[in-house]
Coordinates of C-alpha atoms in Angstrom, one line a residue:
M106 CA -48.8 -47.2 -30.9
A107 CA -46.4 -49.9 -29.8
E108 CA -42.6 -49.7 -30.4
P109 CA -41.5 -51.7 -33.4
N110 CA -39.9 -54.9 -32.7
P111 CA -35.8 -54.5 -33.3
A112 CA -35.4 -57.7 -34.5
F113 CA -38.6 -57.9 -36.6
H114 CA -37.2 -55.0 -38.2
A115 CA -33.6 -56.4 -38.7
T116 CA -35.3 -59.4 -40.0
V117 CA -36.8 -57.2 -42.8
D118 CA -34.1 -55.4 -43.3
L119 CA -32.3 -58.9 -44.2
M120 CA -35.2 -59.9 -46.3
M121 CA -34.3 -56.7 -48.6
L122 CA -31.2 -56.7 -48.7
D123 CA -31.3 -60.4 -49.8
Y124 CA -33.4 -59.0 -52.6
L125 CA -31.4 -55.9 -53.3
V126 CA -28.1 -57.8 -53.3
C127 CA -29.6 -60.7 -55.7
L128 CA -30.9 -57.7 -57.9
C129 CA -27.3 -56.0 -57.8
I130 CA -25.2 -59.3 -58.8
S131 CA -27.7 -59.8 -61.8
G132 CA -26.8 -56.8 -63.2
I133 CA -23.0 -56.9 -62.0
I134 CA -22.5 -60.1 -64.0
E135 CA -24.5 -58.9 -66.9
A136 CA -22.1 -55.3 -67.0
I137 CA -19.2 -57.8 -66.7
R138 CA -20.3 -59.6 -69.7
Q139 CA -20.5 -56.6 -71.6
A140 CA -17.3 -55.4 -70.1
R141 CA -18.9 -51.8 -69.0
P142 CA -20.8 -50.6 -65.9
T143 CA -23.6 -48.4 -66.5
E144 CA -25.0 -45.8 -64.8
D145 CA -28.1 -48.0 -63.0
I146 CA -25.5 -50.6 -61.4
E147 CA -23.6 -48.0 -59.7
W148 CA -26.6 -46.6 -58.6
S149 CA -28.3 -50.2 -57.3
A150 CA -24.3 -50.6 -56.3
L151 CA -24.4 -47.7 -53.9
L152 CA -27.5 -48.8 -52.8
V153 CA -26.8 -52.3 -51.2
E154 CA -23.8 -50.8 -49.8
Q155 CA -25.5 -48.4 -47.8
F156 CA -27.8 -51.3 -46.8
H157 CA -25.6 -53.0 -45.9
R158 CA -24.3 -50.5 -43.4
Q159 CA -27.4 -49.8 -42.1
L160 CA -28.3 -53.4 -41.5
L161 CA -24.6 -53.5 -39.3
G162 CA -26.0 -50.7 -37.1
H163 CA -29.1 -53.5 -36.3
R164 CA -28.2 -55.3 -32.8
L165 CA -28.9 -58.5 -34.8
E166 CA -28.9 -61.7 -32.2
G167 CA -25.9 -63.3 -34.3
P168 CA -24.5 -63.4 -37.6
L169 CA -25.2 -62.6 -40.8
P170 CA -26.9 -65.7 -42.8
W171 CA -24.4 -67.8 -44.4
D172 CA -26.4 -67.3 -47.4
L173 CA -26.6 -64.2 -47.3
D174 CA -23.3 -63.8 -46.6
I175 CA -21.9 -65.4 -49.4
K176 CA -23.9 -63.3 -51.7
L177 CA -22.6 -59.9 -50.5
R178 CA -19.0 -61.4 -50.5
I179 CA -20.2 -62.3 -54.4
F180 CA -21.3 -58.4 -55.0
Y181 CA -18.7 -56.7 -53.4
L182 CA -15.8 -58.8 -55.5
S183 CA -18.1 -58.6 -59.1
N184 CA -18.6 -55.1 -58.4
Q185 CA -14.0 -54.7 -57.9
F186 CA -14.0 -57.1 -61.1
L187 CA -16.2 -55.0 -62.8
H188 CA -14.4 -51.8 -62.5
W189 CA -10.8 -53.6 -62.4
D190 CA -9.0 -51.9 -65.6
P191 CA -5.2 -53.6 -66.6
P192 CA -2.9 -50.5 -64.9
K193 CA -1.1 -49.1 -67.6
D194 CA 0.4 -45.8 -66.9
R195 CA -2.3 -44.0 -64.8
D196 CA -2.5 -43.2 -61.6
L197 CA -2.5 -46.0 -59.3
G198 CA -2.9 -44.1 -55.9
H199 CA -6.2 -46.0 -55.3
F200 CA -6.0 -49.1 -57.8
V201 CA -7.1 -52.8 -56.3
P202 CA -4.5 -55.2 -58.2
L203 CA -6.0 -58.2 -59.8
S204 CA -4.1 -60.1 -56.9
D205 CA -6.0 -58.9 -54.0
I206 CA -9.5 -59.2 -56.6
A207 CA -8.2 -63.3 -57.1
V208 CA -7.5 -63.6 -53.4
Q209 CA -10.5 -62.3 -52.6
F210 CA -12.0 -64.7 -54.9
M211 CA -9.9 -67.9 -53.3
D212 CA -11.0 -67.1 -49.8
L213 CA -14.9 -66.9 -51.4
C214 CA -14.9 -70.1 -52.6
H215 CA -13.1 -71.3 -49.6
F216 CA -15.7 -70.1 -47.5
A217 CA -18.5 -71.7 -49.6
V218 CA -16.4 -75.0 -50.6
A219 CA -19.5 -76.9 -50.4
R220 CA -20.9 -75.2 -52.8
V221 CA -18.9 -74.7 -55.7
S222 CA -16.9 -77.1 -58.2
R223 CA -13.4 -77.5 -57.3
R224 CA -12.2 -78.0 -60.8
R225 CA -14.0 -74.9 -61.4
W226 CA -12.8 -72.9 -58.6
F227 CA -9.0 -73.5 -59.0
D228 CA -9.0 -73.3 -62.5
L229 CA -10.7 -69.8 -62.7
G230 CA -8.3 -69.2 -59.8
A231 CA -5.4 -69.9 -62.0
H232 CA -6.8 -68.1 -64.8
F233 CA -6.7 -64.6 -62.7
M234 CA -3.1 -65.8 -62.1
V235 CA -1.8 -65.8 -65.5
H236 CA -3.2 -62.1 -65.7
A237 CA -2.0 -61.1 -62.2
I238 CA 1.6 -61.8 -63.4
L239 CA 1.0 -60.0 -67.2
E240 CA 0.0 -56.9 -65.3
E241 CA 1.5 -57.0 -62.0
Q242 CA 4.9 -58.6 -62.0
V243 CA 6.8 -56.0 -61.8
R244 CA 3.6 -53.0 -60.9
F245 CA 2.6 -55.2 -57.6
P246 CA 4.9 -58.1 -57.1
D247 CA 4.1 -58.2 -53.1
Q248 CA 0.2 -58.4 -54.0
L249 CA 1.3 -61.2 -56.9
H250 CA 3.4 -63.3 -54.9
R251 CA 0.8 -63.6 -52.1
F252 CA -2.1 -64.6 -54.8
C253 CA 0.8 -67.3 -56.1
D254 CA 1.3 -68.7 -52.4
W255 CA -2.3 -69.1 -51.6
R256 CA -3.0 -72.2 -49.9
T257 CA -5.4 -73.4 -46.9
N258 CA -5.1 -76.0 -44.1
D259 CA -6.5 -78.5 -46.3
S260 CA -3.6 -80.6 -48.4
E261 CA -6.3 -82.2 -50.4
L262 CA -7.4 -78.6 -51.7
D263 CA -4.0 -77.1 -51.8
I264 CA -3.3 -80.3 -54.6
W265 CA -6.3 -79.5 -56.4
W266 CA -4.6 -75.8 -56.7
E267 CA -1.7 -77.1 -57.3
V268 CA -3.0 -78.9 -60.4
S269 CA -4.7 -76.1 -61.8
R270 CA -1.7 -73.8 -61.4
T271 CA 0.9 -76.0 -63.0
M272 CA -1.5 -76.4 -65.7
F273 CA -2.0 -72.5 -66.7
L274 CA 1.8 -71.7 -65.9
E275 CA 3.0 -74.4 -68.7
Y276 CA 1.7 -72.0 -71.2
M277 CA 3.7 -68.9 -69.6
P278 CA 7.1 -67.9 -70.1
P279 CA 9.5 -68.1 -67.2
P280 CA 9.9 -67.1 -64.3
F281 CA 6.8 -68.0 -63.3
G282 CA 5.5 -70.1 -66.2
T283 CA 7.8 -73.0 -68.3
A284 CA 6.8 -72.2 -71.9
G285 CA 9.6 -70.5 -74.3
P286 CA 9.6 -67.0 -74.3
M287 CA 6.4 -65.4 -76.2
S288 CA 6.3 -61.4 -76.7
R289 CA 3.7 -59.1 -74.8
E290 CA 1.7 -59.0 -77.9
E291 CA 1.5 -62.9 -78.2
L292 CA 0.5 -63.1 -74.3
D293 CA -2.1 -60.8 -74.9
E294 CA -3.3 -63.1 -78.4
A295 CA -3.0 -65.9 -76.3
W296 CA -5.1 -64.8 -73.2
P297 CA -7.8 -62.3 -74.0
L298 CA -9.0 -60.3 -71.2
Q299 CA -12.6 -61.8 -72.5
W300 CA -11.6 -65.3 -71.8
L301 CA -11.6 -64.7 -68.3
Q302 CA -14.4 -62.1 -68.1
E303 CA -16.3 -65.4 -69.3
R304 CA -15.4 -67.6 -67.6
Y305 CA -15.7 -65.9 -64.4
V306 CA -20.0 -65.1 -65.6
D307 CA -20.5 -68.9 -66.4
F308 CA -18.7 -69.3 -62.6
F309 CA -21.0 -67.3 -60.7
E310 CA -24.0 -67.6 -62.7
D311 CA -24.0 -70.8 -62.2
L312 CA -23.3 -70.2 -57.9
M313 CA -25.8 -67.9 -57.5
E314 CA -28.3 -70.7 -59.1
V315 CA -27.4 -73.0 -56.2
L316 CA -27.6 -70.6 -53.6
D317 CA -31.5 -69.6 -51.9
V318 CA -33.9 -67.6 -53.5
P319 CA -34.8 -64.4 -51.7
L320 CA -38.1 -64.6 -50.2
L321 CA -39.4 -61.6 -51.7
F322 CA -38.4 -62.8 -55.4
Q323 CA -40.7 -65.8 -54.2
L324 CA -43.2 -63.6 -53.5
E325 CA -42.7 -62.0 -57.0
R326 CA -43.0 -65.2 -59.2
G327 CA -46.2 -66.4 -57.0
Q328 CA -44.7 -68.9 -55.4
L329 CA -43.1 -69.5 -51.9
E330 CA -40.5 -72.5 -51.9
G331 CA -42.2 -75.7 -50.6
L332 CA -45.9 -74.7 -50.8
T333 CA -48.2 -74.4 -54.2
R334 CA -49.4 -70.7 -55.9
E335 CA -52.8 -71.4 -54.5
E336 CA -50.9 -72.0 -50.6
T337 CA -48.8 -69.0 -51.6
Q338 CA -51.7 -66.8 -52.9
W339 CA -53.2 -67.4 -49.6
I340 CA -50.2 -65.6 -47.2
R341 CA -49.9 -63.1 -49.7
N342 CA -53.8 -62.5 -49.2
Y343 CA -53.8 -62.5 -45.6
C344 CA -50.4 -60.4 -45.4
G345 CA -52.4 -57.9 -47.7
I346 CA -49.1 -58.5 -50.1

């Protein structure tokens, strides 16, 4: 029996990973909406991570497809955000600051700049900044300043970012903002974490809509993009699916 073609094997794995990561992102986004991870999400996230590592062991002919690369970035980012809680007084040994998550978000959007709304990108980034300031200006000042100083090599994008930053910081007290003094209770009431979670969910649900639908999803739904249902069924029958 002939040995399986490594390139074919890698292609099949790419299709499987695309399918799995989209399923997992959908579950993670819903868990963020509900503000609670579940065992099913934990298991599926672990499966995606393992499958991704396995795929990296293949000799791919080139880099990951751009669309799949974006989805994987969304997956890792969203999984981190799902498990983030305000640090409070617990052990911070393995804690990932919100500032670090926010920088990953900004970098992801810069990478996918052609597919994202600039206004929504920078407004969500500025919303991240507000909560990072609330939680991290004492505990993680270096990470916070790295986030606050985030810039691109595109002056137009940097202007968009500065406008959103300025708009949001008008509602924050010094030293970062320009509003009057506010107690922590007032700030928590003005900036509930749920608003950030809702904005995050809306942003990434819409972004996933403009990314390619995995081929296996299309087969499940009975119609491949660009083909009729009859043509898709012929292919399914031919392949024995």
